[in-house]
Coordinates of C-alpha atoms and ligand atoms in Angstrom, one line a residue:
X1337 CA 57.6 71.3 109.0
X1338 CA 59.2 74.5 110.4
X1339 CA 60.0 75.2 114.0
X1340 CA 58.6 78.5 115.2
X1341 CA 60.4 81.2 117.2
X1342 CA 58.3 84.1 118.4
X1343 CA 60.2 87.2 119.4
X1344 CA 58.5 89.7 121.7
X1345 CA 59.7 92.8 123.4
X1346 CA 59.2 94.3 126.9
X1347 CA 60.1 97.2 129.2
X1348 CA 60.6 99.8 126.4
X1349 CA 60.4 100.0 122.6
X1350 CA 63.4 100.5 120.2
X1351 CA 65.5 97.8 121.9
X1352 CA 66.4 96.2 118.5
X1353 CA 64.0 93.3 118.4
X1354 CA 64.2 93.3 114.6
X1355 CA 68.0 93.2 114.8
X1356 CA 68.0 90.4 117.3
X1357 CA 65.6 88.4 115.2
X1358 CA 67.7 89.0 112.1
X1359 CA 70.9 88.1 113.8
X1360 CA 69.4 84.9 115.2
X1361 CA 68.2 84.1 111.6
X1362 CA 71.8 84.6 110.4
X1363 CA 73.1 82.3 113.1
X1364 CA 70.7 79.5 112.3
X1365 CA 71.8 79.8 108.7
X1366 CA 75.4 79.5 109.8
X1367 CA 74.4 76.2 111.3
X1368 CA 73.1 75.1 108.0
X1369 CA 69.4 75.7 108.5
X1370 CA 66.9 77.5 106.2
X1371 CA 65.0 80.4 107.7
X1372 CA 62.2 82.9 107.0
X1373 CA 61.5 86.0 109.1
X1374 CA 58.2 87.6 109.6
X1375 CA 56.9 90.8 111.3
X1376 CA 53.5 91.1 112.9
X1377 CA 52.6 94.7 113.6
X1378 CA 49.9 95.7 116.0
X1379 CA 49.1 99.2 114.4
X1380 CA 45.9 99.7 112.5
X1381 CA 47.4 101.0 109.3
X1382 CA 46.8 98.3 106.6
X1383 CA 50.4 98.6 105.6
X1384 CA 53.2 101.2 106.2
X1385 CA 52.9 102.5 102.6
X1386 CA 51.0 105.6 103.5
X1387 CA 52.7 106.2 106.8
X1388 CA 55.0 109.2 107.0
X1389 CA 58.7 108.3 107.0
X1390 CA 59.1 111.0 109.8
X1391 CA 56.9 108.9 112.0
X1392 CA 57.6 105.3 111.0
X1393 CA 60.9 105.3 109.2
X1394 CA 61.4 103.9 105.7
X1395 CA 58.9 101.8 103.8
X1396 CA 60.7 98.6 102.7
X1397 CA 59.5 97.2 99.4
X1398 CA 59.6 93.5 98.6
X1399 CA 60.1 91.9 95.2
X1400 CA 56.4 91.0 95.0
X1401 CA 55.5 94.6 95.6
X1402 CA 54.4 94.9 99.2
X1403 CA 55.1 98.0 101.2
X1404 CA 56.4 96.8 104.5
X1405 CA 58.0 97.6 107.8
X1406 CA 61.7 98.5 107.8
X1407 CA 62.5 95.5 109.9
X1408 CA 62.0 93.4 106.8
X1409 CA 65.1 95.2 105.5
X1410 CA 67.1 94.0 108.5
X1411 CA 65.9 90.5 107.9
X1412 CA 67.0 90.6 104.3
X1413 CA 70.4 92.3 105.1
X1414 CA 71.2 89.6 107.6
X1415 CA 69.9 86.5 105.9
X1416 CA 69.9 87.4 102.2
X1417 CA 66.4 85.8 102.1
X1418 CA 64.2 88.0 99.9
X1419 CA 61.2 89.0 101.9
X1420 CA 57.7 88.5 100.5
X1421 CA 54.4 90.2 100.9
X1422 CA 53.4 87.3 103.2
X1423 CA 56.2 88.2 105.7
X1424 CA 54.5 91.3 107.0
X1425 CA 51.1 91.8 108.5
X1426 CA 49.4 94.5 110.6
X1427 CA 46.3 94.6 112.7
X1428 CA 44.9 96.9 110.0
X1429 CA 45.4 94.1 107.4
X1430 CA 44.1 91.4 109.7
X1431 CA 40.9 93.4 110.5
X1432 CA 40.4 94.4 106.9
X1433 CA 40.6 90.7 105.8
X1434 CA 38.2 89.7 108.6
X1435 CA 35.7 92.4 107.7
X1436 CA 36.0 91.5 104.0
X1437 CA 35.1 87.9 104.8
X1438 CA 32.3 89.0 107.0
X1439 CA 30.8 91.2 104.1
X1440 CA 31.2 88.2 101.8
X1441 CA 29.2 86.1 104.2
X1442 CA 32.1 83.6 104.8
X1443 CA 31.3 83.4 108.5
X1444 CA 27.7 82.1 107.9
X1445 CA 26.0 84.5 110.2
X1446 CA 28.2 84.0 113.2
X1447 CA 29.1 86.8 115.6
X1448 CA 32.5 88.0 114.6
X1449 CA 34.9 88.2 117.6
X1450 CA 38.5 88.8 118.4
X1451 CA 38.7 85.2 119.6
X1452 CA 38.5 83.2 117.4
X1453 CA 38.0 85.2 114.2
X1454 CA 40.8 87.7 114.5
X1455 CA 43.2 85.3 116.2
X1456 CA 42.4 82.7 113.5
X1457 CA 43.3 85.2 110.8
X1458 CA 46.6 85.8 112.5
X1459 CA 47.4 82.1 112.9
X1460 CA 46.6 81.5 109.2
X1461 CA 49.1 84.2 108.4
X1462 CA 51.8 82.6 110.6
X1463 CA 51.3 79.3 108.9
X1464 CA 51.9 80.5 105.4
X1465 CA 54.8 78.5 103.9
X1466 CA 55.5 76.6 107.1
X1467 CA 56.7 73.6 105.0
X1468 CA 59.3 75.6 103.2
X1469 CA 61.9 76.2 105.9
X1470 CA 63.5 74.8 109.0
X1471 CA 62.8 77.8 111.2
X1472 CA 60.2 80.5 111.0
X1473 CA 61.0 83.5 113.1
X1474 CA 58.0 85.8 113.9
X1475 CA 58.6 89.1 115.5
X1476 CA 55.7 90.8 117.3
X1477 CA 55.9 94.6 117.0
X1478 CA 55.4 96.8 120.0
X1479 CA 55.9 96.0 123.6
X1480 CA 54.1 93.5 125.9
X1481 CA 51.3 95.3 127.6
X1482 CA 50.2 97.4 124.6
X1483 CA 46.5 97.2 124.1
X1484 CA 46.8 96.7 120.3
X1485 CA 49.2 93.8 120.7
X1486 CA 46.9 91.5 122.7
X1487 CA 45.3 89.7 119.8
X1488 CA 48.7 88.8 118.5
X1489 CA 50.0 87.5 121.8
X1490 CA 46.8 85.5 122.2
X1491 CA 47.2 84.1 118.7
X1492 CA 50.8 82.9 119.3
X1493 CA 49.7 81.4 122.6
X1494 CA 47.0 79.4 120.8
X1495 CA 49.3 78.6 118.0
X1496 CA 51.9 77.0 120.2
X1497 CA 49.2 74.9 121.9
X1498 CA 48.0 73.6 118.5
X1499 CA 51.5 72.5 117.4
X1500 CA 53.2 69.4 118.7
X1501 CA 55.2 70.0 121.9
X1502 CA 58.6 71.4 121.4
X1503 CA 57.9 73.1 118.1
X1504 CA 57.5 76.6 119.3
X1505 CA 59.8 78.8 121.3
X1506 CA 59.4 82.2 122.8
X1507 CA 62.2 84.7 123.0
X1508 CA 61.7 87.9 125.0
X1509 CA 63.8 91.0 124.6
X1510 CA 64.1 93.4 127.5
X1511 CA 66.3 96.1 128.9
X1512 CA 68.5 96.0 132.0
X1513 CA 68.9 99.6 133.0
X1514 CA 72.2 100.6 134.7
X1515 CA 71.8 102.8 137.8
X1516 CA 75.0 104.8 138.0
X1517 CA 74.6 105.9 141.6
X1518 CA 74.5 102.3 142.9
X1519 CA 76.5 100.8 140.1
X1520 CA 73.9 98.2 139.5
X1521 CA 72.2 96.6 136.6
X1522 CA 68.5 96.4 137.5
X1523 CA 66.5 93.3 136.7
X1524 CA 63.1 94.4 138.1
X1525 CA 61.7 95.9 134.8
X1526 CA 62.5 92.5 133.1
X1527 CA 60.8 90.6 135.9
X1528 CA 57.7 92.8 135.5
X1529 CA 57.7 92.3 131.8
X1530 CA 57.9 88.6 132.0
X1531 CA 55.1 88.7 134.7
X1532 CA 53.0 90.6 132.2
X1533 CA 53.7 88.0 129.5
X1534 CA 52.9 85.1 131.9
X1535 CA 49.6 86.8 132.8
X1536 CA 48.5 86.3 129.2
X1537 CA 49.7 82.8 129.0
X1538 CA 53.1 83.1 127.5
X1539 CA 56.3 81.9 129.2
X1540 CA 59.6 82.9 127.6
X1541 CA 62.2 80.2 126.9
X1542 CA 64.9 82.7 126.2
X1543 CA 65.6 86.1 127.6
X1544 CA 67.6 88.5 125.6
X1545 CA 68.7 91.4 127.8
X1546 CA 69.9 94.7 126.3
X1547 CA 72.6 96.2 128.6
X1548 CA 75.5 98.6 128.3
X1549 CA 77.9 96.1 129.6
X1550 CA 78.2 92.4 130.5
X1551 CA 75.6 90.8 132.9
X1552 CA 77.3 89.7 136.2
X1553 CA 76.6 86.1 137.3
X1554 CA 74.5 87.3 140.2
X1555 CA 72.1 89.2 138.0
X1556 CA 72.0 86.4 135.5
X1557 CA 71.0 83.9 138.2
X1558 CA 68.4 86.3 139.6
X1559 CA 66.8 86.8 136.2
X1560 CA 66.8 83.0 135.6
X1561 CA 65.2 82.4 139.0
X1562 CA 62.5 85.1 138.9
X1563 CA 61.7 84.8 135.2
X1564 CA 61.7 81.0 135.2
X1565 CA 64.3 80.5 132.5
X1566 CA 67.6 78.5 132.5
X1567 CA 70.7 80.6 133.4
X1568 CA 72.3 79.8 130.0
X1569 CA 69.1 81.1 128.3
X1570 CA 69.7 84.6 129.6
X1571 CA 71.5 86.2 126.7
X1572 CA 73.3 89.5 127.1
X1573 CA 72.8 91.8 124.2
X1574 CA 75.4 94.5 124.8
X1575 CA 75.6 97.7 122.9
X1576 CA 77.7 97.2 119.8
X1577 CA 79.7 99.6 117.6
X1578 CA 78.1 98.2 114.5
X1579 CA 74.9 96.3 114.0
X1580 CA 76.8 93.8 111.9
X1581 CA 78.7 92.6 115.0
X1582 CA 75.5 91.2 116.4
X1583 CA 75.6 87.7 114.9
X1584 CA 79.1 87.1 116.3
X1585 CA 78.4 88.8 119.6
X1586 CA 75.1 86.9 120.1
X1587 CA 76.9 83.7 119.1
X1588 CA 79.6 84.3 121.8
X1589 CA 76.7 84.8 124.3
X1590 CA 75.3 81.5 123.3
X1591 CA 72.0 82.6 121.7
X1592 CA 71.9 80.1 118.9
X1593 CA 73.1 77.3 121.2
X1594 CA 70.3 78.2 123.7
X1595 CA 67.7 78.1 120.9
X1596 CA 68.9 74.7 119.6
X1597 CA 69.0 73.4 123.2
X1598 CA 65.5 74.6 123.9
X1599 CA 64.3 72.7 120.8
X1600 CA 66.2 69.7 122.0
X1601 CA 68.4 69.6 118.9
X1602 CA 71.4 67.6 119.8
X1603 CA 74.1 67.4 118.7
X1604 CA 73.9 70.9 117.3
X1605 CA 75.4 71.3 113.9
X1606 CA 78.7 73.3 114.0
X1607 CA 78.4 76.9 112.9
X1608 CA 80.3 78.4 110.0
X1609 CA 80.7 82.0 110.8
X1610 CA 83.2 83.0 108.1
X1611 CA 80.8 85.3 106.4
X1612 CA 80.3 87.4 109.5
X1613 CA 84.0 87.3 110.5
X1614 CA 84.8 88.8 107.1
X1615 CA 82.0 91.4 107.5
X1616 CA 83.4 92.5 110.9
X1617 CA 86.9 92.6 109.6
X1618 CA 85.9 94.9 106.8
X1619 CA 84.2 97.2 109.3
X1620 CA 87.2 97.5 111.6
X1621 CA 90.1 97.4 109.2
X1622 CA 89.6 100.4 106.9
X1623 CA 91.9 102.6 105.1
X1624 CA 90.7 106.2 105.3
X1625 CA 87.2 107.6 105.0
X1626 CA 84.9 109.2 102.5
X1627 CA 82.3 111.9 103.1
X1628 CA 78.9 111.5 101.4
X1629 CA 76.2 114.2 101.4
X1630 CA 72.7 112.8 101.4
X1631 CA 70.5 115.6 100.2
X1632 CA 67.0 114.9 101.0
X1633 CA 63.8 115.9 102.8
X1634 CA 63.4 113.4 105.7
X1635 CA 66.6 114.2 107.4
X1636 CA 65.5 114.4 111.0
X1637 CA 64.9 110.7 111.4
X1638 CA 67.7 108.5 110.3
X1639 CA 65.4 105.5 109.9
X1640 CA 63.6 107.4 107.1
X1641 CA 66.5 106.3 104.8
X1642 CA 67.6 103.2 106.7
X1643 CA 68.4 101.0 103.7
X1644 CA 70.4 103.8 102.0
X1645 CA 72.5 104.4 105.2
X1646 CA 73.1 100.6 105.3
X1647 CA 73.9 100.3 101.6
X1648 CA 76.4 103.1 101.9
X1649 CA 78.0 101.2 104.8
X1650 CA 78.2 98.1 102.6
X1651 CA 79.7 100.1 99.8
X1652 CA 82.4 101.3 102.3
X1653 CA 83.0 97.7 103.3
X1654 CA 83.5 96.7 99.7
X1655 CA 86.2 99.3 99.4
X1656 CA 87.5 99.1 103.0
X1657 CA 86.8 102.7 103.7
X1658 CA 84.6 104.2 106.4
X1659 CA 81.7 106.1 104.9
X1660 CA 80.7 109.3 106.8
X1661 CA 77.2 110.1 105.6
X1662 CA 75.8 113.5 106.4
X1663 CA 72.2 114.4 106.0
X1664 CA 71.5 117.8 104.4
X1665 CA 68.0 119.3 104.1
X1666 CA 67.7 120.1 100.4
X1667 CA 65.4 123.1 101.2
X1668 CA 68.5 125.0 102.4
X1669 CA 69.8 125.1 98.7
X1670 CA 66.7 127.1 97.8
X1671 CA 68.0 130.0 99.9
X1672 CA 71.8 129.4 100.0
X1673 CA 74.5 128.5 97.5
X1674 CA 74.9 124.7 97.5
X1675 CA 78.6 125.1 97.0
X1676 CA 79.0 126.4 100.5
X1677 CA 77.4 123.2 101.9
X1678 CA 78.6 120.6 99.4
X1679 CA 82.3 121.5 99.1
X1680 CA 84.4 119.0 100.9
X1681 CA 82.1 116.0 100.2
X1682 CA 83.5 113.2 98.1
X1683 CA 80.1 112.2 96.7
X1684 CA 76.4 113.3 96.7
X1685 CA 73.4 111.1 97.0
X1686 CA 69.9 112.4 96.3
X1687 CA 67.4 109.7 97.6
X1688 CA 63.8 109.0 96.9
X1689 CA 61.0 111.3 98.2
X1690 CA 57.5 112.5 97.7
X1691 CA 56.0 115.9 97.3
X1692 CA 57.3 119.2 96.2
X1693 CA 59.1 120.6 99.3
X1694 CA 62.8 120.7 98.8
X1695 CA 62.8 119.5 95.2
X1696 CA 64.3 122.7 93.8
X1697 CA 67.2 122.2 96.2
X1698 CA 67.7 118.7 95.0
X1699 CA 67.9 120.0 91.4
X1700 CA 70.6 122.4 92.6
X1701 CA 72.5 119.6 94.2
X1702 CA 72.4 117.6 90.9
X1703 CA 73.6 120.7 89.0
X1704 CA 76.5 121.1 91.5
X1705 CA 77.5 117.5 91.1
X1706 CA 77.3 117.6 87.3
X1707 CA 79.3 120.8 87.0
X1708 CA 81.9 120.1 89.6
X1709 CA 82.3 116.5 88.6
X1710 CA 81.5 115.1 92.0
X1711 CA 80.2 111.5 92.0
X1712 CA 76.4 111.6 92.1
X1713 CA 73.9 108.8 92.8
X1714 CA 70.2 109.8 92.2
X1715 CA 67.7 107.3 93.5
X1716 CA 64.1 107.5 92.2
X1717 CA 63.2 111.1 92.9
X1718 CA 66.9 111.8 92.8
X1719 CA 67.0 110.5 89.2
X1720 CA 63.9 112.5 88.2
X1721 CA 65.5 115.7 89.6
X1722 CA 68.8 115.0 87.7
X1723 CA 66.8 114.7 84.5
X1724 CA 64.9 118.0 85.2
X1725 CA 68.2 119.7 85.9
X1726 CA 69.6 118.4 82.6
X1727 CA 66.5 119.5 80.7
X1728 CA 66.5 123.0 82.2
X1729 CA 70.2 123.8 82.2
X1730 CA 71.6 121.9 79.2
X1731 CA 68.7 121.3 76.8
X1732 CA 67.0 124.7 76.7
X1733 CA 63.8 123.4 78.4
X1734 CA 63.9 126.1 81.1
X1735 CA 60.3 125.2 82.3
X1736 CA 61.0 121.5 82.6
X1737 CA 59.2 120.0 85.7
X1738 CA 57.5 117.0 87.1
X1739 CA 53.7 116.5 87.0
X1740 CA 54.0 115.5 90.6
X1741 CA 54.6 119.2 91.5
X1742 CA 53.1 121.1 88.6
X1743 CA 50.2 118.7 88.1
X1744 CA 47.5 121.3 88.5
X1745 CA 49.2 124.0 86.6
X1746 CA 48.3 124.9 83.1
X1747 CA 49.8 122.1 80.9
X1748 CA 51.2 124.8 78.6
X1749 CA 53.1 126.5 81.4
X1750 CA 55.7 123.7 81.9
X1751 CA 57.4 120.8 80.1
X1752 CA 56.5 117.6 81.9
X1753 CA 59.8 115.6 81.5
X1754 CA 58.5 113.6 84.4
X1755 CA 54.9 112.5 84.1
X1756 CA 52.3 110.5 85.9
X1757 CA 52.5 107.0 84.7
X1758 CA 49.0 105.5 84.0
X1759 CA 49.8 102.3 82.2
X1760 CA 52.7 99.9 82.2
X1761 CA 53.6 96.2 81.8
X1762 CA 54.4 93.9 84.6
X1763 CA 55.5 90.5 83.4
X1764 CA 52.9 89.7 80.7
X1765 CA 50.1 91.8 82.3
X1766 CA 49.1 95.4 81.7
X1767 CA 48.7 97.6 84.8
X1768 CA 46.5 100.7 84.7
X1769 CA 46.1 103.6 87.1
X1770 CA 44.0 106.7 87.4
X1771 CA 44.8 110.0 89.1
X1772 CA 41.9 109.4 91.5
X1773 CA 43.1 106.0 92.7
X1774 CA 43.7 105.4 96.4
X1775 CA 47.1 106.4 97.6
X1776 CA 47.8 103.0 99.3
X1777 CA 49.4 100.2 97.2
X1778 CA 48.9 101.8 93.8
X1779 CA 52.4 102.9 92.8
X1780 CA 54.6 100.9 90.4
X1781 CA 55.8 98.6 93.1
X1782 CA 58.2 95.6 93.4
X1783 CA 60.7 94.0 91.1
X1784 CA 60.9 94.9 87.4
X1785 CA 63.5 93.9 84.8
X1786 CA 65.6 96.5 83.0
X1787 CA 67.9 96.2 79.9
X1788 CA 71.2 98.0 80.1
X1789 CA 73.1 99.4 77.1
X1790 CA 76.2 97.3 76.5
X1791 CA 79.3 99.4 77.0
X1792 CA 77.5 101.9 79.3
X1793 CA 78.9 102.8 82.7
X1794 CA 76.1 100.9 84.5
X1795 CA 76.5 97.8 82.4
X1796 CA 80.1 97.9 83.5
X1797 CA 79.2 98.5 87.2
X1798 CA 76.7 95.6 87.2
X1799 CA 78.8 93.4 84.9
X1800 CA 75.6 92.5 83.2
X1801 CA 73.1 94.0 80.7
X1802 CA 69.9 92.4 82.2
X1803 CA 69.0 93.3 85.8
X1804 CA 66.1 93.2 88.2
X1805 CA 65.4 95.9 90.7
X1806 CA 62.7 97.1 93.1
X1807 CA 60.5 100.1 92.4
X1808 CA 58.2 102.4 94.3
X1809 CA 57.0 105.4 92.4
X1810 CA 54.1 107.0 90.6
X1811 CA 55.9 109.2 88.2
X1812 CA 58.3 108.4 85.4
X1813 CA 60.8 110.2 83.1
X1814 CA 59.3 110.7 79.7
X1815 CA 61.1 108.6 77.1
X1816 CA 60.1 111.3 74.5
X1817 CA 62.9 113.5 75.7
X1818 CA 65.6 110.8 75.2
X1819 CA 67.0 112.1 71.9
X1820 CA 67.1 115.7 73.1
X1821 CA 68.9 114.8 76.3
X1822 CA 71.2 112.2 74.9
X1823 CA 72.4 114.9 72.4
X1824 CA 73.6 116.8 75.5
X1825 CA 75.4 113.8 76.9
X1826 CA 72.8 112.4 79.3
X1827 CA 72.5 108.8 78.2
X1828 CA 69.4 106.7 78.9
X1829 CA 71.5 103.6 79.6
X1830 CA 68.8 101.4 81.2
X1831 CA 65.3 100.9 79.9
X1832 CA 62.3 98.7 80.7
X1833 CA 62.4 95.6 78.5
X1834 CA 59.7 97.1 76.2
X1835 CA 61.9 100.2 75.8
X1836 CA 59.2 102.6 77.1
X1837 CA 60.4 103.5 80.5
X1838 CA 63.8 105.0 81.3
X1839 CA 65.2 103.2 84.3
X1840 CA 68.8 104.6 84.4
X1841 CA 70.4 107.8 83.1
X1842 CA 74.1 108.6 83.2
X1843 CA 76.3 111.6 82.1
X1844 CA 78.8 110.2 79.7
X1845 CA 81.4 112.8 80.3
X1846 CA 81.3 112.7 84.1
X1847 CA 83.5 110.5 86.3
X1848 CA 80.4 109.0 88.0
X1849 CA 76.9 110.5 87.6
X1850 CA 74.1 107.9 87.6
X1851 CA 70.4 108.2 88.3
X1852 CA 68.2 105.2 88.8
X1853 CA 64.4 105.0 88.8
X1854 CA 64.5 102.0 91.2
X1855 CA 65.8 101.5 94.8
X1856 CA 69.1 99.6 94.7
X1857 CA 69.5 100.1 98.4
X1858 CA 66.8 97.6 99.2
X1859 CA 68.9 94.7 97.8
X1860 CA 72.3 95.5 99.3
X1861 CA 73.8 93.2 102.0
X1862 CA 76.9 93.5 104.1
X1863 CA 78.2 90.3 102.7
X1864 CA 77.1 91.2 99.2
X1865 CA 77.2 95.0 98.7
X1866 CA 75.1 96.3 95.9
X1867 CA 77.3 97.0 92.8
X1868 CA 76.0 100.5 92.4
X1869 CA 76.8 101.4 96.0
X1870 CA 80.1 99.6 95.9
X1871 CA 81.2 101.5 92.8
X1872 CA 79.7 104.8 94.0
X1873 CA 81.9 104.6 97.1
X1874 CA 84.9 103.5 94.9
X1875 CA 84.4 106.7 92.9
X1876 CA 84.1 108.7 96.1
X1877 CA 87.3 107.1 97.4
X1878 CA 89.0 108.0 94.2
X1879 CA 87.7 111.6 94.5
X1880 CA 88.9 111.8 98.1
X1881 CA 92.5 110.9 97.0
X1882 CA 92.4 113.7 94.3
X1883 CA 91.7 116.5 96.7
Ligands
LIG3057 N1 57.7 111.0 94.1 C1 58.3 110.3 93.0 C2 57.3 109.4 92.3 O1 56.3 109.0 92.8 C3 59.5 109.5 93.4 C4 59.2 108.4 94.3 C5 60.4 107.9 95.1 O2 61.5 108.5 95.1 N2 60.4 106.7 95.7 O3 57.6 109.0 91.2

């Protein structure tokens, strides 16, 4: 049966709880244990699928088709363990389950209350798959003291009481602010945060303290004394140049040792950190850099394309170059010549997106990349835009468009090369959709197989002709246009196994121009860069040596 580690946060948000959890997961793996990481989010949305990327960052999709919090992306990137739908839950989902049960009559006429009904629902969720791994790491979103978080804190308190002694551990992440004027690291906010936790019945075993620099012995002792933890359970989480330094940095600070000690595991198995030493070596020992333009819509918030930014970094690590990604709002190209903005970049990436705004600019970016022979990677919407560009500018379909944007227009007025998919096959089952369906959870979501054309560029990049990648979209390139576009050189080199859905397109006479309907960025890891990103950056590196 798994041991449970609950990770909570205090003082302020955005301290990197997800990262600390992921890095701890990686360290436990380095000691030979199996792990699973989970996120419990107090917000009331049922899942993040319908939340704006501006507000909440990227939606991370799992193989089994759940739209989850971006922290699950960190978990996967650090542990390589594929996240599942059952690794993410929100208050919205918890309440929706409880209310559904109530409507069904499952509670036999009882009054439904936060304790025990809501907390039971949370505990049931935490227990899923508890026999499968050695350690289950559960991160509670938000900060201690948040009103919405209370049922979660109460649930983990009850949970730890129900388990045998020594099977649950609480790790609390806080901030030690540095006051320049007095030259001091302040421990008081952490003391208050722990006090708040204790007032709801939780006592942290381990404190992880974010700070700009090392924690002096005096402050460490003070924290231990006032927060009732052992001095060697006060772990300094100093600011790092790269997030991928976290496992080694936390290991040096004794985080994994403190966790094993707290569980009474002795002697602790020796860690094998070779994977992370190689990762850090690749980050620091690079030979030159490449500039990649990311032409998208959600450019104000970097988290909106978190996995893409990370996958590009991994591609750089595979080629030992530093990737300088710059975000460009595609709407600019609707007013200004893209050449002025895109010259000087070694590669162009058009990521996924929703809605019409900025799409004409993305089409211009694809045209620029095709004509100027700049490496281009189009992801999801970025592939759809590349196909529209090809149809308009090479195949005499000047009114080519996507039904996503021209949906209400007279069907005669445009050529729908990208259309609203209403029926497809998943495994052996048929899936159907209507235009009037709810927005949440109704896209083509999760892992699907694709068959690649032998001898194509992508088959070469993957070193395979059968792949599986994750999807998240409602619209699809129409296979009807295959012949017409292939005659112009745009090859449909990857298709769904039934041959009906185009999954990959590539320009045959271009050094590197690939559009994919899926999201390869979701499966890239620092120690196992995704082949498409690794080869895209290789092409960018080659391009950078030409200019
Ligand atoms: N909006 C497009 C669709 O739904 C693309 C989605 C995406 O890029 N993830 O098909």
